[in-house]
Amino acid sequence: MSFIPDTTTLIQFAIATVILAITPGPDMTLFVSRTLSHGRATGFASMAGALFGTLIHTTLVVVGISALIVASPMSFLALKIFGAAYLVFLAWQAITKGSAFSPEKKSGQEISLFRAWAAGLGVNLLNPKIILFFMTFLPQFVSAHDPNAPGKLFFLGAMFVVLSIPVTAPMVFAAEKFSAAMKASPRVTRAVDYLFAGVFSAFALKILTAQAK
């Protein structure tokens, strides 16, 4: 199947996806907070909304990048180099500022599963960092000269969603313990930050050295 990247690319992408999925951020904070305040069903609804937003981001990125490849392979190359720089920035942010994780357990008016889903979707779609991340992250795993690039990009985007589910779902199931552990163990959180920084710095170096050949 021509739309499936090679094994090496799949392994690299899978590693990066898992690292990103376990890194605390706005989405994770929302899942855990909603679970703590309204129950697991609400937490899973929020998670489903965020993952649906990821599919929308992927579709928009595939359409835009596909057009860019056709219009100008050099522009696509520039985007990939910019992406490498952005990954270095993310790594630096992880080390210097740490993870954003501050769930609060609140009691209040019950919300519908649809509202919880919409909240997850909104957090995902309205986060400019996620838009920029997908615009610069996905292109690193395809070649501008690959005629099957659009299909591979969409496959990787769908793969991102599939791999994120088994990573984030257990966090919802064990929201209280997960939240307490993250707050009580800053060393664990910092270890995740450094792991995140290391993986994406490696990908940035990979693309820069590849283009230098």
CSV table of C-alpha atoms in Angstrom, one decimal:
chain,number,residue,atom,x,y,z
A,1,MET,CA,0.0,0.0,0.0
A,2,SER,CA,1.7,3.2,-1.3
A,3,PHE,CA,0.2,5.4,1.4
A,4,ILE,CA,1.9,3.6,4.3
A,5,PRO,CA,5.4,5.0,5.1
A,6,ASP,CA,8.4,2.6,5.5
A,7,THR,CA,8.9,0.8,8.8
A,8,THR,CA,11.7,3.1,10.0
A,9,THR,CA,9.5,6.2,9.5
A,10,LEU,CA,6.6,4.5,11.3
A,11,ILE,CA,8.8,3.6,14.3
A,12,GLN,CA,10.2,7.1,14.5
A,13,PHE,CA,6.8,8.7,14.3
A,14,ALA,CA,5.3,6.3,16.8
A,15,ILE,CA,8.0,7.2,19.4
A,16,ALA,CA,7.5,10.9,18.8
A,17,THR,CA,3.7,10.5,19.1
A,18,VAL,CA,3.9,8.6,22.4
A,19,ILE,CA,6.3,11.1,23.9
A,20,LEU,CA,4.0,14.0,22.9
A,21,ALA,CA,0.9,12.2,24.2
A,22,ILE,CA,2.3,11.7,27.7
A,23,THR,CA,3.6,15.3,27.9
A,24,PRO,CA,1.3,17.3,30.1
A,25,GLY,CA,-0.5,20.2,28.4
A,26,PRO,CA,-3.8,21.9,28.0
A,27,ASP,CA,-5.6,18.9,26.5
A,28,MET,CA,-4.4,16.6,29.3
A,29,THR,CA,-5.3,19.1,31.9
A,30,LEU,CA,-8.9,19.3,30.5
A,31,PHE,CA,-9.3,15.5,30.4
A,32,VAL,CA,-8.2,15.1,34.0
A,33,SER,CA,-10.1,18.1,35.3
A,34,ARG,CA,-13.4,17.1,33.7
A,35,THR,CA,-12.9,13.5,35.0
A,36,LEU,CA,-12.3,14.8,38.5
A,37,SER,CA,-15.2,17.2,38.5
A,38,HIS,CA,-17.9,15.3,36.4
A,39,GLY,CA,-16.8,11.7,36.1
A,40,ARG,CA,-15.1,9.5,33.6
A,41,ALA,CA,-17.7,9.7,30.8
A,42,THR,CA,-17.3,13.5,30.7
A,43,GLY,CA,-13.5,13.1,30.7
A,44,PHE,CA,-13.6,10.6,27.8
A,45,ALA,CA,-16.0,12.9,25.9
A,46,SER,CA,-13.5,15.8,26.2
A,47,MET,CA,-10.7,13.5,25.0
A,48,ALA,CA,-12.8,12.4,22.0
A,49,GLY,CA,-13.4,16.0,21.1
A,50,ALA,CA,-9.7,16.8,21.2
A,51,LEU,CA,-8.9,13.7,19.1
A,52,PHE,CA,-11.5,14.7,16.6
A,53,GLY,CA,-9.9,18.1,16.4
A,54,THR,CA,-6.6,16.4,15.7
A,55,LEU,CA,-8.2,14.8,12.6
A,56,ILE,CA,-9.4,18.2,11.4
A,57,HIS,CA,-5.9,19.6,11.8
A,58,THR,CA,-4.5,16.7,9.9
A,59,THR,CA,-6.9,17.1,7.1
A,60,LEU,CA,-6.2,20.8,6.8
A,61,VAL,CA,-2.5,20.2,6.9
A,62,VAL,CA,-2.6,17.5,4.3
A,63,VAL,CA,-4.6,19.7,1.9
A,64,GLY,CA,-2.4,22.7,2.4
A,65,ILE,CA,1.0,20.8,2.3
A,66,SER,CA,-0.1,18.8,-0.7
A,67,ALA,CA,-0.8,22.1,-2.6
A,68,LEU,CA,2.6,23.4,-1.4
A,69,ILE,CA,4.4,20.3,-2.7
A,70,VAL,CA,2.8,20.7,-6.1
A,71,ALA,CA,3.4,24.5,-6.2
A,72,SER,CA,6.9,24.7,-4.9
A,73,PRO,CA,9.1,21.8,-3.6
A,74,MET,CA,11.6,24.5,-2.4
A,75,SER,CA,8.9,26.1,-0.3
A,76,PHE,CA,8.1,22.7,1.1
A,77,LEU,CA,11.8,22.3,2.0
A,78,ALA,CA,11.7,25.7,3.7
A,79,LEU,CA,8.7,24.6,5.7
A,80,LYS,CA,10.6,21.5,6.9
A,81,ILE,CA,13.6,23.5,7.9
A,82,PHE,CA,11.3,25.9,9.8
A,83,GLY,CA,9.8,22.9,11.4
A,84,ALA,CA,13.1,21.7,12.7
A,85,ALA,CA,13.7,25.2,14.2
A,86,TYR,CA,10.2,25.0,15.8
A,87,LEU,CA,11.0,21.6,17.3
A,88,VAL,CA,14.1,23.0,18.9
A,89,PHE,CA,12.0,25.8,20.3
A,90,LEU,CA,9.6,23.3,21.8
A,91,ALA,CA,12.5,21.4,23.3
A,92,TRP,CA,13.8,24.6,24.9
A,93,GLN,CA,10.4,25.5,26.2
A,94,ALA,CA,10.0,22.1,27.8
A,95,ILE,CA,13.4,22.4,29.6
A,96,THR,CA,13.1,26.1,30.7
A,97,LYS,CA,9.4,26.4,31.5
A,98,GLY,CA,8.3,22.8,32.1
A,99,SER,CA,5.0,21.2,31.5
A,100,ALA,CA,1.7,22.9,31.8
A,101,PHE,CA,-0.4,20.7,34.1
A,102,SER,CA,-2.8,22.1,36.7
A,103,PRO,CA,-6.0,20.2,36.9
A,104,GLU,CA,-8.5,21.3,39.6
A,105,LYS,CA,-11.1,19.2,41.2
A,106,LYS,CA,-14.3,21.2,41.3
A,107,SER,CA,-17.9,20.5,42.0
A,108,GLY,CA,-20.5,22.4,40.1
A,109,GLN,CA,-23.3,22.1,37.5
A,110,GLU,CA,-23.4,19.0,35.5
A,111,ILE,CA,-22.5,19.4,31.8
A,112,SER,CA,-23.7,17.2,28.9
A,113,LEU,CA,-21.4,14.9,27.1
A,114,PHE,CA,-21.8,17.0,24.0
A,115,ARG,CA,-20.6,20.1,25.8
A,116,ALA,CA,-17.7,18.2,27.2
A,117,TRP,CA,-16.9,16.9,23.6
A,118,ALA,CA,-17.2,20.5,22.3
A,119,ALA,CA,-14.9,21.8,25.0
A,120,GLY,CA,-12.2,19.2,24.0
A,121,LEU,CA,-12.7,20.1,20.3
A,122,GLY,CA,-12.4,23.8,21.1
A,123,VAL,CA,-9.2,23.5,23.2
A,124,ASN,CA,-7.6,21.5,20.3
A,125,LEU,CA,-8.8,23.7,17.4
A,126,LEU,CA,-8.2,27.0,19.0
A,127,ASN,CA,-4.7,26.3,20.2
A,128,PRO,CA,-2.3,27.9,17.7
A,129,LYS,CA,0.6,25.8,19.0
A,130,ILE,CA,-1.1,22.7,17.9
A,131,ILE,CA,-1.8,24.1,14.5
A,132,LEU,CA,1.9,25.1,14.1
A,133,PHE,CA,3.1,21.8,15.5
A,134,PHE,CA,1.2,19.8,13.0
A,135,MET,CA,2.2,22.1,10.1
A,136,THR,CA,5.8,21.6,11.0
A,137,PHE,CA,5.8,18.1,12.5
A,138,LEU,CA,4.1,15.9,9.8
A,139,PRO,CA,6.2,17.2,6.9
A,140,GLN,CA,9.4,15.8,8.4
A,141,PHE,CA,8.2,12.3,7.7
A,142,VAL,CA,7.6,12.6,4.0
A,143,SER,CA,9.6,13.7,1.0
A,144,ALA,CA,8.6,16.6,-1.3
A,145,HIS,CA,9.3,14.4,-4.3
A,146,ASP,CA,7.1,11.5,-3.0
A,147,PRO,CA,4.0,11.2,-5.2
A,148,ASN,CA,2.3,9.5,-2.3
A,149,ALA,CA,3.0,12.2,0.2
A,150,PRO,CA,-0.6,13.3,0.7
A,151,GLY,CA,-1.7,9.8,1.5
A,152,LYS,CA,1.2,9.2,3.8
A,153,LEU,CA,0.6,12.5,5.7
A,154,PHE,CA,-3.0,11.6,6.3
A,155,PHE,CA,-2.0,8.0,7.4
A,156,LEU,CA,0.4,9.5,9.9
A,157,GLY,CA,-2.2,11.9,11.2
A,158,ALA,CA,-4.6,9.1,11.8
A,159,MET,CA,-1.8,7.0,13.3
A,160,PHE,CA,-1.2,9.9,15.7
A,161,VAL,CA,-4.8,9.7,16.9
A,162,VAL,CA,-4.8,5.9,17.2
A,163,LEU,CA,-1.6,5.9,19.2
A,164,SER,CA,-2.8,8.7,21.5
A,165,ILE,CA,-5.8,6.8,22.7
A,166,PRO,CA,-4.1,4.0,24.7
A,167,VAL,CA,-1.8,6.6,26.2
A,168,THR,CA,-4.4,9.2,27.3
A,169,ALA,CA,-7.2,6.8,28.2
A,170,PRO,CA,-5.5,5.3,31.2
A,171,MET,CA,-4.9,8.8,32.5
A,172,VAL,CA,-8.7,9.4,32.5
A,173,PHE,CA,-9.3,6.0,34.2
A,174,ALA,CA,-6.9,6.9,36.9
A,175,ALA,CA,-7.4,10.7,36.9
A,176,GLU,CA,-7.1,11.2,40.7
A,177,LYS,CA,-4.0,9.1,41.1
A,178,PHE,CA,-2.4,10.5,38.0
A,179,SER,CA,-3.1,14.1,39.0
A,180,ALA,CA,-1.8,13.5,42.5
A,181,ALA,CA,1.3,11.8,41.2
A,182,MET,CA,2.1,14.6,38.8
A,183,LYS,CA,1.7,17.2,41.5
A,184,ALA,CA,3.6,15.3,44.2
A,185,SER,CA,6.5,14.1,41.9
A,186,PRO,CA,8.0,17.1,40.2
A,187,ARG,CA,11.0,14.9,39.3
A,188,VAL,CA,8.7,12.7,37.2
A,189,THR,CA,7.3,15.7,35.4
A,190,ARG,CA,10.7,17.1,34.7
A,191,ALA,CA,11.9,13.7,33.4
A,192,VAL,CA,9.0,13.8,30.9
A,193,ASP,CA,10.0,17.3,30.0
A,194,TYR,CA,13.6,16.3,29.3
A,195,LEU,CA,12.4,13.2,27.4
A,196,PHE,CA,10.2,15.4,25.2
A,197,ALA,CA,13.1,17.8,24.6
A,198,GLY,CA,15.5,15.1,23.7
A,199,VAL,CA,13.2,13.3,21.2
A,200,PHE,CA,12.3,16.4,19.3
A,201,SER,CA,15.8,17.8,19.3
A,202,ALA,CA,16.9,14.6,17.7
A,203,PHE,CA,14.2,14.9,15.0
A,204,ALA,CA,15.3,18.5,14.4
A,205,LEU,CA,18.9,17.4,14.0
A,206,LYS,CA,17.8,14.6,11.7
A,207,ILE,CA,16.0,16.9,9.2
A,208,LEU,CA,18.8,19.5,9.3
A,209,THR,CA,21.6,17.0,8.6
A,210,ALA,CA,19.5,15.2,6.0
A,211,GLN,CA,19.0,18.5,4.0
A,212,ALA,CA,22.7,19.3,4.3
A,213,LYS,CA,23.7,16.2,2.2
